[in-house]
XYZ file of C-alpha atoms in Angstrom:
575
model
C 0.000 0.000 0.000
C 1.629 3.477 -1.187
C 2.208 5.387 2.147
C -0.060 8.429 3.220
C 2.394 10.917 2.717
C 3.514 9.631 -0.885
C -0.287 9.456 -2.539
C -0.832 12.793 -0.807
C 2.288 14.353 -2.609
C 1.074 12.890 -5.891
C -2.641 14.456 -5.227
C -1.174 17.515 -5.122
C 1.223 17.217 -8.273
C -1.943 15.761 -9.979
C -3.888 18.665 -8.950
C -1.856 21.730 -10.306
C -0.778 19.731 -13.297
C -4.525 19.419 -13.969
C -5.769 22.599 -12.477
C -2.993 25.310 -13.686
C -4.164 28.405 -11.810
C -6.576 26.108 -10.401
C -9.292 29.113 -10.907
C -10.074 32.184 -13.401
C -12.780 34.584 -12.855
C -10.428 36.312 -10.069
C -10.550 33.743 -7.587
C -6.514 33.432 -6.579
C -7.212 30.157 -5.196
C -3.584 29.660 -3.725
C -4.175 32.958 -1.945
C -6.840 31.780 -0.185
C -5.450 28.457 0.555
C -2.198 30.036 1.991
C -4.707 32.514 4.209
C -6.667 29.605 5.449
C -4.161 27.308 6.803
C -2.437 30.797 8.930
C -5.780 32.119 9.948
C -8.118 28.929 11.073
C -6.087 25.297 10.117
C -2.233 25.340 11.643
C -2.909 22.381 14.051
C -4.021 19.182 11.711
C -1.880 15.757 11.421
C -0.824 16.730 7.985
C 1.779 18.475 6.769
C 1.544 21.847 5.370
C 1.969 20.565 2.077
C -0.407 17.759 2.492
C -3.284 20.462 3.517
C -2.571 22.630 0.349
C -2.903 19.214 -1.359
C -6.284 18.426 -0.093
C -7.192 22.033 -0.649
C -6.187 22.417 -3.792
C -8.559 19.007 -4.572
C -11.499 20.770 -3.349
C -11.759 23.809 -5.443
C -10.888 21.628 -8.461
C -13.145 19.246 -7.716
C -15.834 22.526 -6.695
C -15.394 24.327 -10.277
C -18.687 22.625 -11.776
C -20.701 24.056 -8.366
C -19.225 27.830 -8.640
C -21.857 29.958 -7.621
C -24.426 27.678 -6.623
C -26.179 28.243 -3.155
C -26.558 25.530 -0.966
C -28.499 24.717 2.216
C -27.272 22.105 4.792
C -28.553 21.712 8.370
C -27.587 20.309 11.966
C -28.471 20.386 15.692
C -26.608 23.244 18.311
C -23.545 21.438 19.164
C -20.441 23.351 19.447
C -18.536 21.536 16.935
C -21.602 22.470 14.397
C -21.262 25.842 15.955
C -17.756 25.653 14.947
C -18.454 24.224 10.999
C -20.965 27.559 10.522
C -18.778 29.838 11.861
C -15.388 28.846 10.347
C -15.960 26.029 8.131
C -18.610 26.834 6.297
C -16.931 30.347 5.069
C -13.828 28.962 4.232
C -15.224 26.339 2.156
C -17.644 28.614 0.424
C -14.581 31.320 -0.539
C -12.229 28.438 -1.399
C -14.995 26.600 -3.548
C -17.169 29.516 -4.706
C -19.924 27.583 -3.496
C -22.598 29.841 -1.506
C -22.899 27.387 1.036
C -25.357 27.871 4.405
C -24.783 26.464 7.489
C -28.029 26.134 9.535
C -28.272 25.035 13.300
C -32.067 23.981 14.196
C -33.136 22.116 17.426
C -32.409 18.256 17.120
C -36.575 17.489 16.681
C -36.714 19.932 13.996
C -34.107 18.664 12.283
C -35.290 15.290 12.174
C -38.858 16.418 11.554
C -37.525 17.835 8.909
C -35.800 15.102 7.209
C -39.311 12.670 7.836
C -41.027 15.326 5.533
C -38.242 15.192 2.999
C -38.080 11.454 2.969
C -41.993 11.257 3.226
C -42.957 13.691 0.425
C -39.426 13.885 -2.224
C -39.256 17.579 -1.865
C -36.391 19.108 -0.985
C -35.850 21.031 2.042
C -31.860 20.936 3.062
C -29.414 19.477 0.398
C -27.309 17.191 3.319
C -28.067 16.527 7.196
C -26.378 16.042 10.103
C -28.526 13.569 11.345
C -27.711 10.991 14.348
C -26.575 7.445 13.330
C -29.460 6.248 15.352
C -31.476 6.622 12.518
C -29.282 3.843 10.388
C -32.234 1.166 10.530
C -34.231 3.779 8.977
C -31.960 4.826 6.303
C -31.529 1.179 5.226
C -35.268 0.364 4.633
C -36.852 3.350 2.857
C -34.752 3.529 0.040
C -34.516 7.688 0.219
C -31.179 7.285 1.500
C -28.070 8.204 -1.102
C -26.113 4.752 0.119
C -22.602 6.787 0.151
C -20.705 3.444 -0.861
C -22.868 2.947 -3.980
C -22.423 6.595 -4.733
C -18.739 6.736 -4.174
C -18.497 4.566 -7.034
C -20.579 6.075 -9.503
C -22.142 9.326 -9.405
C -19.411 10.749 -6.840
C -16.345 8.876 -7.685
C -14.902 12.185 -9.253
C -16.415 13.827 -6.323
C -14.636 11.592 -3.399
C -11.574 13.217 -2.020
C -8.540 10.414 -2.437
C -7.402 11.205 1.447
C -11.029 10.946 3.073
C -9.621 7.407 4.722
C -12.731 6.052 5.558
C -10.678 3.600 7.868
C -9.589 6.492 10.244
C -13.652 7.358 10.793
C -13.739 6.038 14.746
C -17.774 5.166 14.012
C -17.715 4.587 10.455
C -19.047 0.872 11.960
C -22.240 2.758 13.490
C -23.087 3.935 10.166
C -22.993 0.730 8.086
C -25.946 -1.124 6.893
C -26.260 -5.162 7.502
C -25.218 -4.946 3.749
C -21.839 -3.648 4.364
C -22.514 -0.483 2.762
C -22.096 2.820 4.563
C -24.959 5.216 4.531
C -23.527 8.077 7.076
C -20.364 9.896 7.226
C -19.610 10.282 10.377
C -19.218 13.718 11.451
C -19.090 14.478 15.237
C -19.523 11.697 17.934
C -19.394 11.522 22.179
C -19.987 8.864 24.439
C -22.121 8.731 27.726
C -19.686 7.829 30.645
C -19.929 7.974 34.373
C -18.889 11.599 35.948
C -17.658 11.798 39.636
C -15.782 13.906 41.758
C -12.832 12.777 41.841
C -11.216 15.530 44.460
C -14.164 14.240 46.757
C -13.270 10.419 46.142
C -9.544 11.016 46.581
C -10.698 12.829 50.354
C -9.092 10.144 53.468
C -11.813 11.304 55.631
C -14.597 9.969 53.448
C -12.892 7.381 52.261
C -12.463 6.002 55.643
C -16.137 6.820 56.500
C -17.748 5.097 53.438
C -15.301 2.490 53.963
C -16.854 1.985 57.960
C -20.678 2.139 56.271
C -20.613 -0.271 53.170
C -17.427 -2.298 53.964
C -15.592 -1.582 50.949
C -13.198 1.045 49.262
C -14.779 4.559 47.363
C -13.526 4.523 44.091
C -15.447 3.713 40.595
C -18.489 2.158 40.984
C -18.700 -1.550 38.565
C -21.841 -2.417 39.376
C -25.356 -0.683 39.995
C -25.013 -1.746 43.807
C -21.875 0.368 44.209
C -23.065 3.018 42.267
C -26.365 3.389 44.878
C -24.628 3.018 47.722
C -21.899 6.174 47.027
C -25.362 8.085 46.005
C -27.094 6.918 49.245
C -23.279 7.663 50.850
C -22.981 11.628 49.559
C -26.829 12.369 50.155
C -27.726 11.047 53.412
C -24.271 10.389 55.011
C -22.246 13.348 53.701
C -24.862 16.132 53.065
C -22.853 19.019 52.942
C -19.303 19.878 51.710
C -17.781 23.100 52.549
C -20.746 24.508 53.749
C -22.972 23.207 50.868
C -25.554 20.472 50.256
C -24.371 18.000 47.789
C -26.494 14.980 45.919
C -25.311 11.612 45.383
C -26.803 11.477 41.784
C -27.827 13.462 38.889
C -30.538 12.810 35.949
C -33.757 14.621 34.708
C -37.427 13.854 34.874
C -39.717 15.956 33.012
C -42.031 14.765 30.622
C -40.681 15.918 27.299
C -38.849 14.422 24.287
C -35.922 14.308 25.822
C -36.642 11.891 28.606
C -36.514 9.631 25.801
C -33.085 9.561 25.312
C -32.226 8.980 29.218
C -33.827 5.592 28.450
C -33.438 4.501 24.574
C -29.669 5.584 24.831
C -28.207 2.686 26.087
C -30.008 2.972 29.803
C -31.310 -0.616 29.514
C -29.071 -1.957 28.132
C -26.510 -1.033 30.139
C -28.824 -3.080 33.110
C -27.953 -6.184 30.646
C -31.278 -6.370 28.862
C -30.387 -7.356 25.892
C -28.078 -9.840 23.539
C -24.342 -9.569 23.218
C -22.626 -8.734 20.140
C -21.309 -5.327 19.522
C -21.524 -2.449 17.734
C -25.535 -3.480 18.634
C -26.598 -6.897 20.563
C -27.639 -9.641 18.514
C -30.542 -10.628 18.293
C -31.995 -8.437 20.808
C -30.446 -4.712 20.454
C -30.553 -1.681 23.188
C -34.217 -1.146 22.358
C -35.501 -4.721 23.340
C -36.057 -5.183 19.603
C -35.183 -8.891 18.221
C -34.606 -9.306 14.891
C -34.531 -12.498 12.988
C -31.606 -14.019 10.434
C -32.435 -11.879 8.199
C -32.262 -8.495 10.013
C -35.989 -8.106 9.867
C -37.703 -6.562 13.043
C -39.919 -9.808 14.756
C -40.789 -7.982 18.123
C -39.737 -5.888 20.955
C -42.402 -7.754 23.606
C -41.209 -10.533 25.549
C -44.341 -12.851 23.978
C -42.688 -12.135 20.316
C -39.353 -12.902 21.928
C -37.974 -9.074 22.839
C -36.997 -7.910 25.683
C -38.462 -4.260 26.177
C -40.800 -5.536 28.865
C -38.521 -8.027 30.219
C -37.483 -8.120 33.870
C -33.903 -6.352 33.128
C -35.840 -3.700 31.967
C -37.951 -3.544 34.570
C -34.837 -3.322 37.386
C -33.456 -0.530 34.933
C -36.686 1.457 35.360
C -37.380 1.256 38.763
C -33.901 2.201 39.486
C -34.232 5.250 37.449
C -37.148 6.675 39.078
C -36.167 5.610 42.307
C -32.655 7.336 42.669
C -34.173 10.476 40.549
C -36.224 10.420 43.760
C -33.786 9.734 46.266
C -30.341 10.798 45.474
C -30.878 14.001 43.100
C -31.546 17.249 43.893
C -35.636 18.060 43.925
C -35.704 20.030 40.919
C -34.034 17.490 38.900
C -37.595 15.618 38.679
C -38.923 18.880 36.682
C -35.882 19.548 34.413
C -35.314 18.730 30.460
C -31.606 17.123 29.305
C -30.489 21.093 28.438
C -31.482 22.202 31.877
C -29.879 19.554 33.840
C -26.548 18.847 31.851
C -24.863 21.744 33.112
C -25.776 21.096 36.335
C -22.981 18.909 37.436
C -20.809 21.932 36.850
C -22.133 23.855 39.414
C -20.030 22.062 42.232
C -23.428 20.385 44.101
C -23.064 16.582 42.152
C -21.012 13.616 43.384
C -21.322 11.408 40.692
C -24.084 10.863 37.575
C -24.432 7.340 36.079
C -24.182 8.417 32.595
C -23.186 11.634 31.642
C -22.687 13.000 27.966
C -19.025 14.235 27.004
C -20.572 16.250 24.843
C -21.116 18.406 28.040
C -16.723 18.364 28.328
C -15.710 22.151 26.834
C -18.433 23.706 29.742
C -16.325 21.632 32.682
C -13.264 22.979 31.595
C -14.108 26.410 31.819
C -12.021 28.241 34.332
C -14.642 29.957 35.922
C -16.754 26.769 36.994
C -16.496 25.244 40.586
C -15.313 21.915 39.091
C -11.421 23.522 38.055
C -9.190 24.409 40.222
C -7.723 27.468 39.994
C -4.850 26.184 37.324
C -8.120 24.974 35.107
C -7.697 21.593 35.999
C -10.220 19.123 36.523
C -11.985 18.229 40.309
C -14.038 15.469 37.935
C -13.249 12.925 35.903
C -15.277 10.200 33.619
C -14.844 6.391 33.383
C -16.943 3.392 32.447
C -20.669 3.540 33.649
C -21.248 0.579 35.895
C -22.413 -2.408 34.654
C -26.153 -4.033 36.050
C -27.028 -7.395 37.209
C -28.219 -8.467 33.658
C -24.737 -7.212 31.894
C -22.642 -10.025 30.662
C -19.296 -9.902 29.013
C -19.492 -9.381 25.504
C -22.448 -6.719 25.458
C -22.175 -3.406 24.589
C -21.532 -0.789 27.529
C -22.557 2.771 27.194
C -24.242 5.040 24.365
C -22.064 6.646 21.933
C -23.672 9.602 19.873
C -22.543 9.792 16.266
C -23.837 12.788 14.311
C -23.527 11.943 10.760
C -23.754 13.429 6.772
C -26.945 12.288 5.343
C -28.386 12.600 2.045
C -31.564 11.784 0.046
C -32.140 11.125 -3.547
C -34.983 13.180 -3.539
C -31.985 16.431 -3.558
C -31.191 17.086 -7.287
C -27.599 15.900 -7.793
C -25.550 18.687 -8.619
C -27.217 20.046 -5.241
C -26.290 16.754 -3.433
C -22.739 16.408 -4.645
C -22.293 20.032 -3.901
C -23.442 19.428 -0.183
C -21.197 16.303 -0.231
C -18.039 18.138 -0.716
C -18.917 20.291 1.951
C -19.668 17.013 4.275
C -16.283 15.856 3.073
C -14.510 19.288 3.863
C -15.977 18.929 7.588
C -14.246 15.697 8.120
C -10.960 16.320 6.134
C -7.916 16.010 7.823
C -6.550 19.494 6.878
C -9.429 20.552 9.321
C -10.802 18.115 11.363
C -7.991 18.195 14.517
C -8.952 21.796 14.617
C -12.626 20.964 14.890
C -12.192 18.577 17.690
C -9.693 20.967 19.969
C -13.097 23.396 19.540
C -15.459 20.967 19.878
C -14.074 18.045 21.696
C -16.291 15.159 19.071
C -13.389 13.307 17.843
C -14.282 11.473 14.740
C -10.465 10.545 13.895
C -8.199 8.035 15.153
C -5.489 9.970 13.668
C -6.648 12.938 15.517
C -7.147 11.656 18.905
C -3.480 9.843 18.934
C -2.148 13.182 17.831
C 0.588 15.333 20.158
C -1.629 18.186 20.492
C -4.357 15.942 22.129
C -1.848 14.593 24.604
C -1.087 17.965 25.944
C -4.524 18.639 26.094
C -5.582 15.013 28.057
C -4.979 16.334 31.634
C -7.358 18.930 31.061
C -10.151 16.830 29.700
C -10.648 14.076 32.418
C -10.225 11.203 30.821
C -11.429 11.926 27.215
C -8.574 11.423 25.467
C -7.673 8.074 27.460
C -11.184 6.565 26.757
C -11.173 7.776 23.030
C -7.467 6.234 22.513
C -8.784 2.925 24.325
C -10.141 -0.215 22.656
C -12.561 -0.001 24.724
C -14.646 2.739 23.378
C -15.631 0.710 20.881
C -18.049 -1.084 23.322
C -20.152 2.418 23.484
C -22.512 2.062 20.550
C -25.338 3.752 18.987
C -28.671 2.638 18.675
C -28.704 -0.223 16.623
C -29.897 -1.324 12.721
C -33.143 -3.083 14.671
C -35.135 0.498 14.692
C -36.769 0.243 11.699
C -38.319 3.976 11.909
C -36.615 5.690 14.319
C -38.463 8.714 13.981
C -41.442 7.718 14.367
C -40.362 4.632 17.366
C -38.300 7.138 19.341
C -41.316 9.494 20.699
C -42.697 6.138 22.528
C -40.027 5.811 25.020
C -41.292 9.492 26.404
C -44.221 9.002 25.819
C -44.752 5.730 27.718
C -42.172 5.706 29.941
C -42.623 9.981 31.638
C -45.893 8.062 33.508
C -43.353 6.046 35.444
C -41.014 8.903 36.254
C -44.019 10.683 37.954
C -45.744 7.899 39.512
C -48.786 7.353 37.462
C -47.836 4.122 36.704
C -45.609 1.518 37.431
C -42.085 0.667 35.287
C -43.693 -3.072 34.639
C -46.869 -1.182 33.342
C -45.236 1.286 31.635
C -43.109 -0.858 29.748
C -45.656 -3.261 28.729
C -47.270 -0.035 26.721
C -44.211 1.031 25.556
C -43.873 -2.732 24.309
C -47.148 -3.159 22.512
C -46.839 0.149 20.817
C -43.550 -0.803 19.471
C -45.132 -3.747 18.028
C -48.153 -2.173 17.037
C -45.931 0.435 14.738
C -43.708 -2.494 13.471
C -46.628 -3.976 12.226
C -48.557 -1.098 10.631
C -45.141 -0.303 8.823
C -45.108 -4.021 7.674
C -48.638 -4.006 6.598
C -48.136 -0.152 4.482
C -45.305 -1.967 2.492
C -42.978 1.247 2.912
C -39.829 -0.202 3.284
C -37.504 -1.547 0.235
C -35.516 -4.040 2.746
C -35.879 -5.546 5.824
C -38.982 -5.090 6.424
C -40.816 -6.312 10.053
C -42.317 -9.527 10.300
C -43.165 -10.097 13.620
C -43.743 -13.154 15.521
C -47.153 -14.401 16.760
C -47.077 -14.225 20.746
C -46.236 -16.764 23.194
C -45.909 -17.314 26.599
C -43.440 -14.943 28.029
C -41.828 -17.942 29.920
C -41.129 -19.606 26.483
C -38.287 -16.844 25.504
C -38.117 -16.704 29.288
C -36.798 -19.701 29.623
C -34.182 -20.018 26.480
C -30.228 -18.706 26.933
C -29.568 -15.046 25.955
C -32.391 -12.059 25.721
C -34.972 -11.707 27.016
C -33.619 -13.199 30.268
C -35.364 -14.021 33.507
C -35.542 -12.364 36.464
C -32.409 -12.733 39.110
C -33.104 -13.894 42.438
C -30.759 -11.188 43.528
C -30.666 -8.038 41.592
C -28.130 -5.990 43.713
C -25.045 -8.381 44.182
C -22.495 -7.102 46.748
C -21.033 -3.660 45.599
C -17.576 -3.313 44.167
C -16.095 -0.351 42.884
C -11.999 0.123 41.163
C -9.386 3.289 41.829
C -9.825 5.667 39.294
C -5.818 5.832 38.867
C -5.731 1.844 38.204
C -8.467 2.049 35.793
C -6.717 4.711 34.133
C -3.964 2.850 33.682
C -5.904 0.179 31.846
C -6.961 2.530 29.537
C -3.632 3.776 28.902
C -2.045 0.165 28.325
């Protein structure tokens, strides 16, 4: 294989042999190129020459585009924050492309691509939707399948250095076909937060110690992680004058609840197969799919495991510690409201926390840094519940991805698709995850600059350069609409939070109507592949009773606690 280096030296003799000037129509392309890489680009894992090469590809590659205005969209992250501000203007004056950026709320962006895939008219000419949406993308047909397209209608249009082998979730984005659908652009895990000045304290390590009989350090399992929150609530109370909580999460009944519970939060109670990126059969939804990777149920009686005892522990631990161990308002706030909350110096530890969240703890001026900027906190591994076995995946792992649809005229599409290739590029994308901490690049998270920056970042780095981190996955290629699926878990599931209903009850609902939708989507014919076909109903002990998901319910559900050092588990990482 020619090395990276070489084929990029040969791109960019290829280029200005083809391109001469590279651009007429007084566009000194070199000019802007050289103004670029002083002003925004000057940290990347290329050389200088390698950026000019991959610079000089895209205008060439741009010149049939010139002048044509394009509209792409994606949620309020601050890496796409970051790609409006600075990307998107340097690739519009380097390409001539009039190119708009535009940041909507996460529901109205994927509202927005339903109507587009629903009724063929174009609204945005490329998305930044989330990977969780791969099962739909894979069944409607709507979908540009990227590597179909990278061989035909964009194979002129593919930039030689876009290494799809250095994408860290490229995985999360492939279809049970093998073809990728979604380049990924942005990703971050959910991992456990704790204080880790508080944990590191001899007094309360020798007091929690007395209590539970065991050493404070990173909780493994959900025993160890209610304990410390029992520990910091009841026990400790107050630090430095002021009360501190034991847990952290949000309850209010609003979209957003969903994702507490459909990102990974039972299955990372054990409820469903093993098998990673997504559990197989059963995925992180309950959802079992057959041979075939068709949908047959997410009920226990069609052999899922949404209802199924793990999920029921998972539940009733939620709502219980959101009671318990959180502060009171928590129960009324959204995810926006309470992510920043840990920040604020009150929270001992949260069970899953999103590192998306990781520029805000770093800020100097928050109660978590010490007065050098350092980290109190640090992240690790969310513990694992009684249901987990070895070989399942552990945690959620967010990967924001470049979508397109056939129902975009292609000039606009190919357009957009340089752009979505510009965003990930290696002459930028280092830069784009020191601002917005998302790596997408192994390249980039093994580079020097993000080893200087890992003390500052409390663990990030060290779980991103870890094999591990592969174990944090996305929802899975089971959803077969996730648009339409995903507003059941809030829907179904807020009752429990507030006490309506019980997590068995609610869960059964949320089971049936995951059916129910499965099998109206069968029955409507609208997908090209894959399509449901769900199993008639049994006797829950029948699937009860058989090895893997959906399993039966433990005689103990809270096993003796055990928890790790941080520093040791670091060290792991690190090896």
């Amino acid at each position: 294989m020619i090395p990276t280096r070489m084929r990029l030296s040969a791109l960019a003799a290829g280029v200005m042999l083809a391109s001469g000037s590279v651009h007429a129509d007084n566009h000194d392309t070199q000019a802007v190129i050289d103004r670029l890489l002083e002003e925004h680009f000057q940290q990347s894992t290329l050389s200088r020459d390698e950026q000019i090469a991959e610079l000089q590809w895209f205008a060439k590659a741009a010149e049939p585009f010139r002048g044509m205005e394009i509209n792409v969209v994606s949620e309020g992250l601050t890496t796409h924050v970051y790609e409006r501000d600075v990307l998107a203007k340097a690739f519009s004056e380097l390409t001539g492309i009039e190119l708009t950026h535009n940041i909507i709320g996460e529901g109205d962006v994927v509202n927005n691509m339903q109507t587009q895939m629903q009724s063929g008219r174009n609204i945005y000419d490329g998305y930044v939707n989330d990977s969780d949406a791969i099962g739909t993308h894979i069944r409607y047909g709507t979908t540009v399948n990227l590597s179909e397209a990278m061989e035909n209608e964009w194979s002129d249009y593919t930039l030689p250095t876009l290494d799809l082998d250095d994408f860290i979730g490229i995985q999360y984005t492939t279809g049970p076909d093998g073809d990728i659908y979604q380049l990924p652009d942005q990703q971050f895990a959910n991992l456990y937060w704790f204080r880790y000045d508080w944990f590191q304290r001899e007094d309360l390590q020798a007091k929690f110690r007395e209590q539970y009989g065991y050493e404070l350090g990173v909780p493994t399992n959900w025993t160890a992680y209610q304990d410390i929150a029992e520990f910091f609530t009841n026990e400790v109370g107050e630090i430095d004058g002021q009360k501190v909580y034991g847990h952290m999460d949000y309850g209010r009944r609003d979209p957003s609840l969903g994702w507490r519970f459909h990102d990974s939060w039972l299955s990372m109670a054990g409820m469903g197969s093993t098998g990673v990126p997504f559990g197989n059969p059963v995925d992180d939804w309950g959802i079992r799919v057959d041979e075939e990777s068709r949908p047959v149920g997410a009920s226990v009686s069609r052999g899922g495991a949404t209802n199924s005892p793990a999920s029921v522990f998972a539940v009733t631990k939620m709502v219980n510690w959101l009671r318990d161990y959180a502060p009171p308002e928590a129960q009324g706030m959204t995810f926006g409201e309470a992510g920043p909350v840990p920040a604020q110096g009150q929270i001992a530890q949260q069970m899953f926390w999103y590192t998306a969240f990781t520029a805000d703890m770093t800020s100097p001026d928050v109660p978590v840094t010490d007065d050098e900027g350092n980290p109190k906190w640090r992240m690790a591994p969310s513990p694992a519940g009684p249901y987990w076995e070895e070989g399942m995946k552990v945690g959620y792992q967010d990967v924001g991805s470049w979508t397109f649809f056939d129902s975009t005229p292609e000039d606009r599409r190919t357009a957009a698709w340089l752009y979505a290739q510009f965003t990930t590029a290696k002459t930028v994308s280092l830069e784009k995850l020191i601002a917005g901490l998302t790596p997408i690049r192994r390249s980039d998270i093994m580079s020097e600059e993000m080893t200087e920056m890992a003390p500052k970042l409390g663990g990030l780095v060290e779980f991103y350069r870890s094999p591990d981190q592969s174990k944090w996955t996305p929802s899975s290629t089971n959803v077969p609409d996730y648009p339409r699926m995903a507003p059941l878990w809030w829907q179904n599931l807020a009752p429990a939070v507030s006490g309506d209903v019980t997590p068995k009850e609610a869960l059964d609902n949320l089971a049936g109507d995951l059916d129910n939708i499965m099998a109206r989507l069968a029955r409507a014919k609208v997908f090209e592949t894959f399509e449901p076909k769900l199993n008639e109903e049994r006797d829950p002990e029948y699937w009860l009773s058989k090895p893997g998901a959906p399993k039966a319910e433990l005689d103990n559900e809270m096993p003796q606690g055990t928890t790790v050092p941080y520093d040791q588990l670091i060290q792991s990482w690190q090896q």
